[in-house]
CSV table of C-alpha atoms in Angstrom, one decimal:
chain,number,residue,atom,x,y,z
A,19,UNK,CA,9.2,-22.8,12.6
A,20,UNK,CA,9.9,-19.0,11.5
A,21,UNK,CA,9.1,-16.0,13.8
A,22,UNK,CA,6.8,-14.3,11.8
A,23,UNK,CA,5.9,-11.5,14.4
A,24,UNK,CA,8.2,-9.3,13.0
A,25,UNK,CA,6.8,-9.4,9.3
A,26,UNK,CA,2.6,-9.0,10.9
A,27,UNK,CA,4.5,-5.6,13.0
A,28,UNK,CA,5.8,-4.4,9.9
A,29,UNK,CA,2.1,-5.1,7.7
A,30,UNK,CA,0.3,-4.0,10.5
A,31,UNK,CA,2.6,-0.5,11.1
A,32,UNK,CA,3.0,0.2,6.8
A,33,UNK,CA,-1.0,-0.4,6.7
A,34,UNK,CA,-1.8,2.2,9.3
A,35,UNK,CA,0.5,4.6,8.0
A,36,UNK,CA,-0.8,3.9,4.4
A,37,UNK,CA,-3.9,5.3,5.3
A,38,UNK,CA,-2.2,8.3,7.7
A,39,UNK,CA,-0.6,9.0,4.7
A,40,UNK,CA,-3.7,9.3,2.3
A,41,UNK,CA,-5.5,11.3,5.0
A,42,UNK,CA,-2.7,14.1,5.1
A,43,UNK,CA,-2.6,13.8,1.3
A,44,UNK,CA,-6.2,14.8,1.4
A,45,UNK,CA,-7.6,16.3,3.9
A,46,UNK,CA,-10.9,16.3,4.1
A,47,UNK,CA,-11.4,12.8,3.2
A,48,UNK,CA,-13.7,10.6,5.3
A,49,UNK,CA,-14.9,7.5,3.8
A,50,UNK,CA,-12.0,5.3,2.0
A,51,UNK,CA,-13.0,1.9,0.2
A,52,UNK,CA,-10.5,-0.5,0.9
A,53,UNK,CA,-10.2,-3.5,-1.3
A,54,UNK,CA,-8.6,-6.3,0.2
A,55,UNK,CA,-8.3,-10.6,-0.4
A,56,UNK,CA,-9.4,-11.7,3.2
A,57,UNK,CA,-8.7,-15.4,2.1
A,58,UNK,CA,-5.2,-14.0,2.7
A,59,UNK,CA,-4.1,-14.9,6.3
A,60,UNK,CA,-2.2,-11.6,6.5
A,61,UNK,CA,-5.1,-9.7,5.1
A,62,UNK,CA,-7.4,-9.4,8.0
A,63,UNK,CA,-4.9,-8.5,10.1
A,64,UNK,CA,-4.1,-4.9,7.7
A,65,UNK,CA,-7.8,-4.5,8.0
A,66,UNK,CA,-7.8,-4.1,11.9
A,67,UNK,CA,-4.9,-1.8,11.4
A,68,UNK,CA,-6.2,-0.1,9.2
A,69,UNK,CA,-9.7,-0.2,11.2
A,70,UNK,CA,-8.0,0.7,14.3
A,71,UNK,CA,-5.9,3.7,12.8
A,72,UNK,CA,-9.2,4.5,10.9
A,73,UNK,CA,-11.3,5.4,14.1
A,74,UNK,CA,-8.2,8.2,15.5
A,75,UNK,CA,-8.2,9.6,12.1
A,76,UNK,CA,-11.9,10.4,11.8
A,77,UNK,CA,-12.2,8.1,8.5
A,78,UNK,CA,-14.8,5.9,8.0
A,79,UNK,CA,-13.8,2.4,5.4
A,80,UNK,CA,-15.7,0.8,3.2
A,81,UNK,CA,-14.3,-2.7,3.1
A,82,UNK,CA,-14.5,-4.9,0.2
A,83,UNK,CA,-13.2,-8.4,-0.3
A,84,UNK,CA,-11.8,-9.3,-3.3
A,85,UNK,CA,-11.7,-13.1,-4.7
A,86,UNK,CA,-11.0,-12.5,-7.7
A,87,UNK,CA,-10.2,-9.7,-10.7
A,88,UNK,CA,-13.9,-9.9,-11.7
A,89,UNK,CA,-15.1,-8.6,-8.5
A,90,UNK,CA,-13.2,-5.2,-8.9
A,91,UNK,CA,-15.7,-2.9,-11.1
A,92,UNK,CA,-18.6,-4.1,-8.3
A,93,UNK,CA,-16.4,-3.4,-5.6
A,94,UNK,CA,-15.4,0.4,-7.1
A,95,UNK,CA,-19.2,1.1,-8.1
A,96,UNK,CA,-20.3,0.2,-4.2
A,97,UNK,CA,-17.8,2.4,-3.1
A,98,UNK,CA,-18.6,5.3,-5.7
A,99,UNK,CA,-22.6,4.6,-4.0
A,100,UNK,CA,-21.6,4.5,-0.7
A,101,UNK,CA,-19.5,7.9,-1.7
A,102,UNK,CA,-16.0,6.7,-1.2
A,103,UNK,CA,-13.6,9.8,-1.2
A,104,UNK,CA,-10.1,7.3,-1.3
A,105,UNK,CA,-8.8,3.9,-2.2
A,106,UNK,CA,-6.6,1.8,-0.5
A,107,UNK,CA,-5.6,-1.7,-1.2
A,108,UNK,CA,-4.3,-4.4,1.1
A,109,UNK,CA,-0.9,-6.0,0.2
A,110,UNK,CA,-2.0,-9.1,-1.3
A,111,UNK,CA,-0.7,-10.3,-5.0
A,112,UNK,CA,-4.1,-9.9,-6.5
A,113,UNK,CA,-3.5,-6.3,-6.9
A,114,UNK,CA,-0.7,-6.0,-7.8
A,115,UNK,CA,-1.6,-8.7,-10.6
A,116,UNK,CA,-4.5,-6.4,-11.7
A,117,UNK,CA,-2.3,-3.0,-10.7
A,118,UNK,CA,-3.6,-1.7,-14.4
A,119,UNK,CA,-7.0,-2.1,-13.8
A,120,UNK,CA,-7.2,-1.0,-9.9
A,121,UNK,CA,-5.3,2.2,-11.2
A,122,UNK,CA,-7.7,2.5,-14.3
A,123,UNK,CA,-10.8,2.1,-12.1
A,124,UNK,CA,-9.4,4.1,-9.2
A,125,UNK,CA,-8.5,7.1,-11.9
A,126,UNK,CA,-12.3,6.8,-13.1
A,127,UNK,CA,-13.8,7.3,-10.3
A,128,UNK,CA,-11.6,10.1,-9.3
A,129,UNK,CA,-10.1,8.1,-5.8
A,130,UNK,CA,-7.5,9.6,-4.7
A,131,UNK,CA,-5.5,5.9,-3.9
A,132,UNK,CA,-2.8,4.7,-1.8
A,133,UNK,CA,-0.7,1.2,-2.5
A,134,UNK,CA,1.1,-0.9,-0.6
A,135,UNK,CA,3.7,-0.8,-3.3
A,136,UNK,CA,5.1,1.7,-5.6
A,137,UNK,CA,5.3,-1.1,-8.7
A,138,UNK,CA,1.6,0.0,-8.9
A,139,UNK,CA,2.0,3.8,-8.8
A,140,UNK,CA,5.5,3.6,-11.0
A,141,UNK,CA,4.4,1.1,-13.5
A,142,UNK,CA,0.5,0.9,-13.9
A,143,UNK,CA,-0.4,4.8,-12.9
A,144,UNK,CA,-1.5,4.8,-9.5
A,145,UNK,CA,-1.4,8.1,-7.3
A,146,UNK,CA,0.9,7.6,-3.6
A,147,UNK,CA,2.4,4.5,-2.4
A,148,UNK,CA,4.2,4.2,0.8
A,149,UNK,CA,6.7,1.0,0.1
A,150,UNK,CA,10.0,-0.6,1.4
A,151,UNK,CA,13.0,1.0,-0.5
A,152,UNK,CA,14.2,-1.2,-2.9
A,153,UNK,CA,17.6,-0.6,-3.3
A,154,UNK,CA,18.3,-0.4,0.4
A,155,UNK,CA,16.6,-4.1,0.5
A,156,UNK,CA,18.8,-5.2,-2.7
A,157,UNK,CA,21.9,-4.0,-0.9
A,158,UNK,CA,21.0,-5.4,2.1
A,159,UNK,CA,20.6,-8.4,0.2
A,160,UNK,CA,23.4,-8.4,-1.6
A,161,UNK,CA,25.2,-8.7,2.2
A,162,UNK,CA,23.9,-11.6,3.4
A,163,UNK,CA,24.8,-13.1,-0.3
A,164,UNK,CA,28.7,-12.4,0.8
A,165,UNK,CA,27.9,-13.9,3.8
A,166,UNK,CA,26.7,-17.1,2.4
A,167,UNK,CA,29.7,-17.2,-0.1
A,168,UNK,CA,31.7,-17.1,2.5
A,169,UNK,CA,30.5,-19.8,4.3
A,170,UNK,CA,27.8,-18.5,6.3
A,171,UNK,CA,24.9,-20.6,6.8
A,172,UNK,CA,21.5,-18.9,5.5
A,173,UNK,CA,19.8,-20.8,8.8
A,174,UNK,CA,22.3,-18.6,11.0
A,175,UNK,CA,21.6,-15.2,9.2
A,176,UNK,CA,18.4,-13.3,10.9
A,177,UNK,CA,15.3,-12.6,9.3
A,178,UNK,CA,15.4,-8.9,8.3
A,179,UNK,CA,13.1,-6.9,7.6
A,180,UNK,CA,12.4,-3.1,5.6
A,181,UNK,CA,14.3,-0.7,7.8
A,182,UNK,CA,14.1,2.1,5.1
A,183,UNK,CA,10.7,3.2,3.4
A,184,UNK,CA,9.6,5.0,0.3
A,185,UNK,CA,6.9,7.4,-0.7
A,186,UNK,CA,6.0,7.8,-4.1
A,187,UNK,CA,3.8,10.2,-5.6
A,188,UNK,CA,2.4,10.0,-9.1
A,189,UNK,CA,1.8,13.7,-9.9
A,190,UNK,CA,0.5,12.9,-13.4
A,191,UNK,CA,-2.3,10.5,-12.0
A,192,UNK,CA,-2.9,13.5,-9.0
A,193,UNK,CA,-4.0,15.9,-12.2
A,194,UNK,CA,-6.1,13.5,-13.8
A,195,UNK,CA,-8.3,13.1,-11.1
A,196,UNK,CA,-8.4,17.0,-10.4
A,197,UNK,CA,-5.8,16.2,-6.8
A,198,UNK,CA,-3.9,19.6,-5.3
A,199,UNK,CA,-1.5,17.8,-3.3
A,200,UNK,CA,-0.5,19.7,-0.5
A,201,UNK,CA,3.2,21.1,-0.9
A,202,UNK,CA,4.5,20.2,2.5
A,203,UNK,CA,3.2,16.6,1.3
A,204,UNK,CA,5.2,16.5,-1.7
A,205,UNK,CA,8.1,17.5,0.5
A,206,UNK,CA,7.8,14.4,1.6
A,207,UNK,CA,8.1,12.0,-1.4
A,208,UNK,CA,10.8,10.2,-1.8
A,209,UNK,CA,10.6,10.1,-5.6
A,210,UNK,CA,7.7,12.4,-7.6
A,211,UNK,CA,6.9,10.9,-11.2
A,212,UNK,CA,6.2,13.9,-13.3
């Protein structure tokens, strides 16, 4: 059976952060809805992160479970009621198989949003997401590849996971919903879509 302890460190660390990250983006926030797909064993384990990271930061979330795409307009207008300054979502595939309509619905009611991965900020419009680096991960990848080639077996090589970790801010999706980003934030990003 695979250790998985590693894998729940690094969802529970990157979920934290996420919302560490969205607080120092802006400021002043305090309530955040967080959409996540608690049917997902992973997914109430982000929550607690994020609950537990929540209560140091001074932010109060608003979480929402997602079953399916349908329940996303509901899920935005209660937090837009319950006066939601943010959005963040939990890294299950639902969103990122509805990242066009979570970015569309986050952009229209002005939540400044964070992702789990930068697919939804690079390709579907989002603002921020803080996200394993992609190439690093591919080149890592393409090691253990060589290994294998060379006669390695895959059961000997050791689970690894992101070591290196992006931030990417969406500066076009920051203007449309009316977002100064601090500048010693966007110091910060590792890549700024313009």
């Amino acid at each position: 059976m695979p250790d998985y302890s590693q894998f729940l460190t690094y969802r529970w660390n990157c979920s934290a952060k996420r919302l560490e990250l969205l607080k120092e983006a802006v400021p002043g926030i305090s309530r955040v809805l967080v959409l996540s797909y608690l049917a997902d064993p992973i997914a109430p384990l982000q929550v607690k992160a994020l609950k537990e990271a929540a209560r140091s930061l001074g932010v109060t979330l608003q979480v929402r479970d997602i079953q399916t795409a349908d329940d996303l307009p509901a899920a935005f207008d209660a937090g837009a009621k319950e006066r939601a300054e943010g959005l963040l979502t939990t890294a299950e595939s639902i969103f990122i198989a509805n990242r066009e309509r979570v970015s569309e619905l986050a952009a229209y009611h002005r939540f400044p949003a964070m992702y789990p991965y930068s697919i939804q900020v690079v390709e579907a419009g989002g603002l921020m997401a803080y996200d394993a680096n992609y190439p690093d991960l591919q080149t890592r990848a393409a090691t253990y590849v060589d290994r294998i080639l060379k006669g390695a077996k895959p059961s000997d090589l050791a689970v690894q996971q992101p070591t290196k970790l992006s931030l990417v801010i969406n500066l076009k999706a920051a203007k449309a919903i009316g977002l100064t980003i601090p500048e010693s934030f966007l110091q910060r990003a590792d890549q700024l879509i313009e």
